[in-house]
Short mmCIF file of C-alpha atoms in Angstrom, two decimals:
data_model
loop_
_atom_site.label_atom_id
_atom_site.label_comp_id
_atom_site.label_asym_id
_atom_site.label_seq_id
_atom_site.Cartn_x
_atom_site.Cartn_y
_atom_site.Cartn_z
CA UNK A 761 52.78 23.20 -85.08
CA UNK A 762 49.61 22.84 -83.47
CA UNK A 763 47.37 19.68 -82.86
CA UNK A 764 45.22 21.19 -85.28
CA UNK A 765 47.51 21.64 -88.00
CA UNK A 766 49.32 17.71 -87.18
CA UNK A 767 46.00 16.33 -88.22
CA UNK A 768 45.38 18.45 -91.16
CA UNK A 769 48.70 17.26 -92.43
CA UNK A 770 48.19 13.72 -91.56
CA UNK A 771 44.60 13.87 -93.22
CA UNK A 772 46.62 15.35 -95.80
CA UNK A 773 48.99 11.95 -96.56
CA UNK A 774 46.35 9.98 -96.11
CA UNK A 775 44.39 11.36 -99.11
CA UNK A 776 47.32 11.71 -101.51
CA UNK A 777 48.52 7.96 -99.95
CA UNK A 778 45.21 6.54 -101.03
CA UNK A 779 45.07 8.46 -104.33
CA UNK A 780 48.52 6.77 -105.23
CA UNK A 781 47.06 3.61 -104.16
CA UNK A 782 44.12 3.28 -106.02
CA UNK A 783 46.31 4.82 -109.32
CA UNK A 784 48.76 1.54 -108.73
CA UNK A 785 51.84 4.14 -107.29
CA UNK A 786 52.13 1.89 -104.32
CA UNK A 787 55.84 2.53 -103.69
CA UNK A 788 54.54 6.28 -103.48
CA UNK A 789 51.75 5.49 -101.92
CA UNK A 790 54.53 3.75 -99.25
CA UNK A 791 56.08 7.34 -98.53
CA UNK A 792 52.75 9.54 -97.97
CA UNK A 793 51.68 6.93 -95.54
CA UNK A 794 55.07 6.67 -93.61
CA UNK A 795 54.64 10.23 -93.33
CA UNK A 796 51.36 10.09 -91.97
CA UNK A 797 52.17 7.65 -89.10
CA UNK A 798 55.27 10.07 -88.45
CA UNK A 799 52.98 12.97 -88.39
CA UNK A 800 49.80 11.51 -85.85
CA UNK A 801 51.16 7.98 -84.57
CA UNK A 802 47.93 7.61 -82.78
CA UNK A 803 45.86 7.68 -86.19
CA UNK A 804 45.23 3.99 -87.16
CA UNK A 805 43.94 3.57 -89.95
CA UNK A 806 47.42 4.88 -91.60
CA UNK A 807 48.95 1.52 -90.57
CA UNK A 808 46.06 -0.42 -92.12
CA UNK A 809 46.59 1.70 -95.27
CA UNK A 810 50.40 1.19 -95.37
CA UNK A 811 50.53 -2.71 -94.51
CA UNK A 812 48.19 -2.48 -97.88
CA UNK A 813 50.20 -0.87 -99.85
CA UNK A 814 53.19 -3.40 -98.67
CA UNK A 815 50.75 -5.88 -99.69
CA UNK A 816 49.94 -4.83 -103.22
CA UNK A 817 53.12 -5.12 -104.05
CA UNK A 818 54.21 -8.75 -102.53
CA UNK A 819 56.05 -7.60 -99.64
CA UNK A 820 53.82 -9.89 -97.38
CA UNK A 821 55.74 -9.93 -94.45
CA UNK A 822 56.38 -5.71 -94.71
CA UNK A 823 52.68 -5.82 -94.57
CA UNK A 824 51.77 -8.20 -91.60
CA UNK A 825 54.88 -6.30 -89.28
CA UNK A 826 53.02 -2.79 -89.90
CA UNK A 827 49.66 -4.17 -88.79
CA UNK A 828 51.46 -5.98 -85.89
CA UNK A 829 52.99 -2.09 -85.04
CA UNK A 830 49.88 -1.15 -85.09
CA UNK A 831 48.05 -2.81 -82.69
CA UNK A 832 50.83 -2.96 -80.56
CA UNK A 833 50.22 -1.86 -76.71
CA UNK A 834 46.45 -2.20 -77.41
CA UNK A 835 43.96 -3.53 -75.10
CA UNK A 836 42.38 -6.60 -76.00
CA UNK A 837 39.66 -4.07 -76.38
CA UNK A 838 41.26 -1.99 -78.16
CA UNK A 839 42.85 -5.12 -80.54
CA UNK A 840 39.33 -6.17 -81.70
CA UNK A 841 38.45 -2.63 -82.56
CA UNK A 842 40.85 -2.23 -84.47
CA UNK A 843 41.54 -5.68 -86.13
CA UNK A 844 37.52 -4.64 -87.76
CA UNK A 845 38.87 -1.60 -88.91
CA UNK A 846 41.54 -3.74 -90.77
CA UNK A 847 39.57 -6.18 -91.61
CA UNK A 848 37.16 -3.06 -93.26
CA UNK A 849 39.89 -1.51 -94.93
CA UNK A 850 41.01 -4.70 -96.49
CA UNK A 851 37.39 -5.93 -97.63
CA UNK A 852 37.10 -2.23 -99.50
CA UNK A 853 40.18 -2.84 -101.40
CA UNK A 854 38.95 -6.62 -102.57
CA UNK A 855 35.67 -5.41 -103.19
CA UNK A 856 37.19 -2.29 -105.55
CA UNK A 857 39.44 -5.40 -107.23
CA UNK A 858 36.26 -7.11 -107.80
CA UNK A 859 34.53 -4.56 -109.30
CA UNK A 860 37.56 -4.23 -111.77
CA UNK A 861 37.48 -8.15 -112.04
CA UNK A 862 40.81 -8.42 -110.53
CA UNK A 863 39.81 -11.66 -109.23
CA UNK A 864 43.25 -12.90 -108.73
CA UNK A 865 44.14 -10.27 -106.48
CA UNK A 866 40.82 -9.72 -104.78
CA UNK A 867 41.44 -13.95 -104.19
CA UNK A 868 44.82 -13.28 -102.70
CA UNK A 869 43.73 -9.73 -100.23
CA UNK A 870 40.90 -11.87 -99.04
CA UNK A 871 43.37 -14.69 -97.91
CA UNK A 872 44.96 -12.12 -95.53
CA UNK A 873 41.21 -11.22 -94.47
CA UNK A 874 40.81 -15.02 -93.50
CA UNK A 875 44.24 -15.08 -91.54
CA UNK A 876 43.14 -12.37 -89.39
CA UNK A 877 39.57 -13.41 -89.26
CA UNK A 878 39.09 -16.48 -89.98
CA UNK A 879 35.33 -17.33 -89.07
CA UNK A 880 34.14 -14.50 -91.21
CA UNK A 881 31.74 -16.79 -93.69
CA UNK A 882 31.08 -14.45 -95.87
CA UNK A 883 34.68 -13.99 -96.51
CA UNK A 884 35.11 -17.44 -97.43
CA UNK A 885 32.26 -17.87 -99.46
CA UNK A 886 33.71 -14.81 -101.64
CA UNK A 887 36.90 -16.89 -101.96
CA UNK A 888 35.00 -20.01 -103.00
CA UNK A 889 32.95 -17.64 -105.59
CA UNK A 890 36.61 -15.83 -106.70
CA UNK A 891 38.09 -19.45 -106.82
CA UNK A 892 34.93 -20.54 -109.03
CA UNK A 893 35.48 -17.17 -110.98
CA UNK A 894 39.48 -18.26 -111.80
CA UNK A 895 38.62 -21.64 -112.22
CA UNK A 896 40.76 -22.92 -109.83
CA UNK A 897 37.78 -24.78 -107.79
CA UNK A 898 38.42 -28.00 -106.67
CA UNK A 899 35.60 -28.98 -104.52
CA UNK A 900 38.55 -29.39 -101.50
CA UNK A 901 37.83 -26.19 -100.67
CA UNK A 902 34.80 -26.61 -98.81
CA UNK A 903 36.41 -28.42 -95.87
CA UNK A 904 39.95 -26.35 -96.47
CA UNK A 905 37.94 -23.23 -95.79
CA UNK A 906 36.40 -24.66 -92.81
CA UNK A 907 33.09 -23.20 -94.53
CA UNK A 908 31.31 -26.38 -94.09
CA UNK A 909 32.18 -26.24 -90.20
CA UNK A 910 31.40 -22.68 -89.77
CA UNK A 911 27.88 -23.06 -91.68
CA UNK A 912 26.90 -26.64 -89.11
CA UNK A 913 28.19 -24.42 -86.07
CA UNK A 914 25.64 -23.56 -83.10
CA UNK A 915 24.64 -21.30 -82.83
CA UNK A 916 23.89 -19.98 -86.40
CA UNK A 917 26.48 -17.96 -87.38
CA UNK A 918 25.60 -14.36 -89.14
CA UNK A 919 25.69 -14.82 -92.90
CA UNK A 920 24.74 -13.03 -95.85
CA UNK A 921 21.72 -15.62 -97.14
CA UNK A 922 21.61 -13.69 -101.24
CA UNK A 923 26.10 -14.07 -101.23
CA UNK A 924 25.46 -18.18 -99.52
CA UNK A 925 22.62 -18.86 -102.49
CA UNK A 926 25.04 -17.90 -105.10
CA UNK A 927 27.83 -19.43 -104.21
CA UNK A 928 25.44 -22.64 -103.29
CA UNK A 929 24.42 -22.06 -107.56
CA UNK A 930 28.01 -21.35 -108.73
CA UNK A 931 29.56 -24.83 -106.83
CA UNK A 932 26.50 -26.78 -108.03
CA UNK A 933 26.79 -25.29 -111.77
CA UNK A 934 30.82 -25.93 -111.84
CA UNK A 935 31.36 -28.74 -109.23
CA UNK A 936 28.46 -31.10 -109.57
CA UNK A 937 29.63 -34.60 -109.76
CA UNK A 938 31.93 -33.48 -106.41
CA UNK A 939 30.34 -35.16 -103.32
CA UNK A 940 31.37 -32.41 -101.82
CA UNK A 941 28.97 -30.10 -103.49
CA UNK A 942 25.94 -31.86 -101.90
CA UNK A 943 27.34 -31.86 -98.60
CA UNK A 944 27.47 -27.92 -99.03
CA UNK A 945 24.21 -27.82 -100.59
CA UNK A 946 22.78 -29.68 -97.15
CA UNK A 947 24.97 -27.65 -94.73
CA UNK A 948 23.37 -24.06 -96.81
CA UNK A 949 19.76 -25.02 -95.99
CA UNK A 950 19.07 -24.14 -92.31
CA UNK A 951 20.75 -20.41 -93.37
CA UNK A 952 18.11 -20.47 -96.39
CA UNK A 953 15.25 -17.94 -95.29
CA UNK A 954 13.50 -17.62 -98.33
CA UNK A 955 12.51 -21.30 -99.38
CA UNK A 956 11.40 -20.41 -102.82
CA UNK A 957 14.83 -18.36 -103.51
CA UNK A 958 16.36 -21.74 -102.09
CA UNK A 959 14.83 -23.84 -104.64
CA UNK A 960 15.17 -21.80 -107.32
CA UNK A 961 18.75 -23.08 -107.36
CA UNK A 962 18.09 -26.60 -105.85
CA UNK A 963 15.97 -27.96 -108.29
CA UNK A 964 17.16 -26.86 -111.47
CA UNK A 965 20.51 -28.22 -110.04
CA UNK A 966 18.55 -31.57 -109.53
CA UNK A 967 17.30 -31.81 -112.91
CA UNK A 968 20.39 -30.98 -114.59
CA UNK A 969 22.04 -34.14 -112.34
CA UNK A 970 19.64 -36.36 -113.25
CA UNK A 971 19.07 -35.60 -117.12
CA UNK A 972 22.18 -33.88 -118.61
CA UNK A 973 24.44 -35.95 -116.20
CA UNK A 974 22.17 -39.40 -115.46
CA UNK A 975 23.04 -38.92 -111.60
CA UNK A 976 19.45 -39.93 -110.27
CA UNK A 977 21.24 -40.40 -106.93
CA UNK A 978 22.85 -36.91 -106.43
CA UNK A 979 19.32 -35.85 -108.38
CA UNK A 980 17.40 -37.77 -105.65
CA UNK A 981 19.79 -35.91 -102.58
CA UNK A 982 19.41 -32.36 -103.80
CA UNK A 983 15.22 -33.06 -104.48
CA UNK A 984 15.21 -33.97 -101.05
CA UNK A 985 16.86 -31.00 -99.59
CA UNK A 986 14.28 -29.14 -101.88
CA UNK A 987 11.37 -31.25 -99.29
CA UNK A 988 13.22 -29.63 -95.84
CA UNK A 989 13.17 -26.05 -97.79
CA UNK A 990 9.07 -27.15 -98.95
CA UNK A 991 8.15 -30.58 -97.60
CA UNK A 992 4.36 -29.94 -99.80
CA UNK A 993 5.79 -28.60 -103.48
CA UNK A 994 4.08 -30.26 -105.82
CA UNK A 995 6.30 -29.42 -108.42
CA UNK A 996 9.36 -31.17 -106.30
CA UNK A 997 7.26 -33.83 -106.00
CA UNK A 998 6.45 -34.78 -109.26
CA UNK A 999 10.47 -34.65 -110.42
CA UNK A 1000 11.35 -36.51 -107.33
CA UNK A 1001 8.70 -39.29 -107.47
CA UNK A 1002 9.95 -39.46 -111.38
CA UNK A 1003 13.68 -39.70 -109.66
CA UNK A 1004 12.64 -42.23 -107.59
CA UNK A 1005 11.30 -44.47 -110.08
CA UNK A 1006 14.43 -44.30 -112.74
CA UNK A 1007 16.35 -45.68 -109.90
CA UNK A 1008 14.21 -49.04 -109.34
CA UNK A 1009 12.31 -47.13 -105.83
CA UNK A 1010 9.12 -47.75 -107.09
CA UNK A 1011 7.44 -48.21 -103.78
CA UNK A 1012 8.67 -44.63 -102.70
CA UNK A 1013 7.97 -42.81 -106.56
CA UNK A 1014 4.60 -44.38 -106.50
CA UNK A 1015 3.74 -42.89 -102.78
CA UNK A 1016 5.21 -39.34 -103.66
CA UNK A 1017 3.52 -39.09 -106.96
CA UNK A 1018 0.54 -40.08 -105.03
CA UNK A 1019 1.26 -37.33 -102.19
CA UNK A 1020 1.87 -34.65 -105.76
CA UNK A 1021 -1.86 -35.85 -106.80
CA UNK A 1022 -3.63 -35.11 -103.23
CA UNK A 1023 -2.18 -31.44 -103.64
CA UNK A 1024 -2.60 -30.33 -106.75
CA UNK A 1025 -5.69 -29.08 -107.78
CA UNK A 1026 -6.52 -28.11 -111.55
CA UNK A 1027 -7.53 -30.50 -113.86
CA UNK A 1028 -4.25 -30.35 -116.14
CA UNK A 1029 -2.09 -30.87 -112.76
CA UNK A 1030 -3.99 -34.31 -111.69
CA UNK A 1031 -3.66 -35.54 -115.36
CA UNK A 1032 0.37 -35.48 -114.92
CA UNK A 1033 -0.08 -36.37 -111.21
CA UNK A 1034 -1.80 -39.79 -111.60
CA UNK A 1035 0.15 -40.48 -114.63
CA UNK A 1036 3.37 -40.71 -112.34
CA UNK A 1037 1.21 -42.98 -110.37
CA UNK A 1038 0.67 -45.32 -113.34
CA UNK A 1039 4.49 -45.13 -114.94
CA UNK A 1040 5.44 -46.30 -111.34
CA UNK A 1041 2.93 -49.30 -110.65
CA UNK A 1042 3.64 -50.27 -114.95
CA UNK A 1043 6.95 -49.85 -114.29
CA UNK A 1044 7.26 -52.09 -111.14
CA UNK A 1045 5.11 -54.75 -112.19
CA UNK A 1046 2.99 -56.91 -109.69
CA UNK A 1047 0.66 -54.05 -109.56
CA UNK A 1048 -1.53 -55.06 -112.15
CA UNK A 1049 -5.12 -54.29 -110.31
CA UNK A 1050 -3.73 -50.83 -109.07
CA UNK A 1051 -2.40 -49.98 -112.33
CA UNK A 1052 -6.06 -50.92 -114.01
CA UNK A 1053 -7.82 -48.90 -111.22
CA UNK A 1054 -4.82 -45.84 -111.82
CA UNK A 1055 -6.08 -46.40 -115.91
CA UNK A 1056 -9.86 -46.06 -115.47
CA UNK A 1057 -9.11 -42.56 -113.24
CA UNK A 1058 -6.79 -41.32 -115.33
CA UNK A 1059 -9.28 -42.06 -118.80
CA UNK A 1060 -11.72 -40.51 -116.77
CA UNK A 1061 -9.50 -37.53 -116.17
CA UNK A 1062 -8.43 -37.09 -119.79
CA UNK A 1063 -11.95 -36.76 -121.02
CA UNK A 1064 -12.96 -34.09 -117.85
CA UNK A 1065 -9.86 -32.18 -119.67
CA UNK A 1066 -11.33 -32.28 -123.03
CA UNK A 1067 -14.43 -31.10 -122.09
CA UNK A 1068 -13.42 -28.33 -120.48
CA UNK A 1069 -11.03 -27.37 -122.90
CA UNK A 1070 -8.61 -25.10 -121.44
CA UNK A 1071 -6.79 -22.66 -123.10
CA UNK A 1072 -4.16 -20.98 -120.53
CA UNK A 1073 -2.43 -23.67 -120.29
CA UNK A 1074 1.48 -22.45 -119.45
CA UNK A 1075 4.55 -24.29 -121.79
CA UNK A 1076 5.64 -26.69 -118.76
CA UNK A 1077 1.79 -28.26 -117.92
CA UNK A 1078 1.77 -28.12 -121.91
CA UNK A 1079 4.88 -30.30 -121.97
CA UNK A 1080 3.39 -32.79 -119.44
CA UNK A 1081 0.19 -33.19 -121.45
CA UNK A 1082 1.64 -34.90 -124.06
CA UNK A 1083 3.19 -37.65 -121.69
CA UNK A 1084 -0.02 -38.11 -119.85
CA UNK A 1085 -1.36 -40.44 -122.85
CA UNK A 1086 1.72 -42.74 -122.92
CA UNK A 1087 0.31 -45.53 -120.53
CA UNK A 1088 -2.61 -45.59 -123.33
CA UNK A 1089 -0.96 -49.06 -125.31
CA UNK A 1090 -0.25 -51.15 -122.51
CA UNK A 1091 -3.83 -51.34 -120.97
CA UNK A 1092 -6.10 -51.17 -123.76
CA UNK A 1093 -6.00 -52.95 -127.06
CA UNK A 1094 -7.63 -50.12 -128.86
CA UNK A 1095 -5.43 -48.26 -130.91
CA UNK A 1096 -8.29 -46.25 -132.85
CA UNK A 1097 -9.99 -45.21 -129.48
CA UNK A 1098 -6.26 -44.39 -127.91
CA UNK A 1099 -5.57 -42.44 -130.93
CA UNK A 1100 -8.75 -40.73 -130.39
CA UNK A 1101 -8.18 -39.64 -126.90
CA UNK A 1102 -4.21 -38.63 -127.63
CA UNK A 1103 -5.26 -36.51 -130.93
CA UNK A 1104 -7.49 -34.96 -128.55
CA UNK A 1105 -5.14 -33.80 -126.08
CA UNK A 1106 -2.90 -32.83 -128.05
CA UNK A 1107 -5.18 -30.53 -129.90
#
């Protein structure tokens, strides 16, 4: 038989070995690519194939002994070449489990992938998302992995930044209250290219802590990683300086709603702005000239509004309209006039 004709027949296994493997055949598919080692030796990627098809059905140790024949004699060269190849050839088979939402097993093929490479990041952070997926997540993960490591390393490691944000979402959505979770969120945000894509995630995540779950602390942490991603957000700022302030920091929520009110610039944006100034100087008490002074601006504001009466006003500065009145009461003993000014506003 010629050389030509050995590889046509090899070739030949190797297509009816992966059709049996991707039917589920895998004892069949066993046979086809035995015969295709036997055939061309030197061909590779048969072993990889084979030490899959071991794998898919639990004969573990079948599997790692054909990808250890494999490489054997190599160069180190020659080793690294061809432990990507493997590496490939596994990855294609979790990402076709995926696709099928064969999570358990795609979970378990990219184990191996982590044995035989295991600083490949993006590997890992599929595991954490297909350990999120099963419901499995514990949080302990994120140091078992060694993804927390890998992500602090120098220098920065090669990662895919779209696969890091949602697995940064899915451990923040299902592991919130896990102080581990925040140390992930901090370790994901020198890797985070795109800050608004960052806080998409961030901040919604920091709301939902400090409303839905009354964690102003882990609320507070995750507003503040939103700063390093956009230290001059104004909408950051006016959640965190509210953050601030539930927790007793008045000094600090009074200085970053007063940072929010330098950089906004529309009329509805300054109303909210300097109210945050005045709930933190009522709030903390002893600040009873500032919060007079903060009264007469934000009166002064209120009225400017009025007059100019807009009308594309989007649902969220909509929302904050109607608190920007509240302070009203407590500074002036004129309920008709405060009644006045609220009806006002909220027309």
């Amino acid at each position: 038989m010629s050389a030509e004709d050995t590889w046509i027949q090899s070739t030949d296994y190797q297509r009816q070995g992966y059709q049996c493997l991707i039917q589920g055949n895998y004892s069949k598919a066993v046979q086809f690519y035995e015969q295709a080692i036997e055939t061309e030796p030197s061909l590779k990627s048969n072993y990889w194939h084979l030490g899959l098809s071991f794998l898919l059905q639990n004969q573990e140790a079948e599997a790692q002994m054909t990808w250890f024949l494999g490489m054997e004699g190599g160069t180190s060269e020659e080793i690294e070449l061809w432990t990507a190849e493997l590496v490939q050839v596994l990855q294609k088979e979790a990402e076709r489990r995926e696709t099928q939402a064969d999570y358990s097993l795609a979970w378990a093929i990219r184990q191996h992938i982590r044995e035989i490479s295991p600083n490949g990041i993006n590997n890992i952070l599929t595991i954490i998302q297909l350990s999120i997926q099963l419901e499995t997540f514990t949080g302990e993960e994120l140091t078992s992995l060694g993804v927390m490591q890998l992500l602090n390393s120098e220098p920065k490691i090669d990662i895919d930044t779209d696969l890091l944000l949602q697995v940064l979402k899915n451990v923040l959505d299902y592991a919130s209250l896990e102080p581990l979770s925040l140390e992930f969120a901090e370790a994901c945000i020198p890797h985070i290219q795109d800050s608004l894509a960052g806080l998409i995630v961030l901040l919604p995540a920091a709301l939902k802590m400090a409303y839905a779950i009354r964690d102003n602390l882990g609320a507070i942490r995750l507003g503040e990683l939103c700063l390093r991603l956009d230290p001059y957000n104004p909408e950051v700022l006016r959640h965190l300086a509210a953050f601030y302030q539930d927790i007793g920091d008045y000094a600090q929520g009074i200085e970053t709603a007063k940072l929010c009110y330098s950089l906004v610039e529309g009329l509805p944006d300054k109303v909210f702005a300097n109210h945050l100034i005045g709930r933190g100087v009522l709030a903390a008490g002893g600040y009873w000239d500032e919060a007079l002074s903060v009264f007469q601006k934000q009166d002064s504001l209120l009225l400017s509004l009025i007059e100019s009466h807009p009308v594309n006003l989007d649902q969220a500065r909509t929302l904050r309209l109607f608190c920007s009145t509240f302070h009203l009461p407590y500074l002036r003993d004129e309920p008709q006039k405060n009644r006045l000014l609220q009806n006002k506003i909220a027309q």
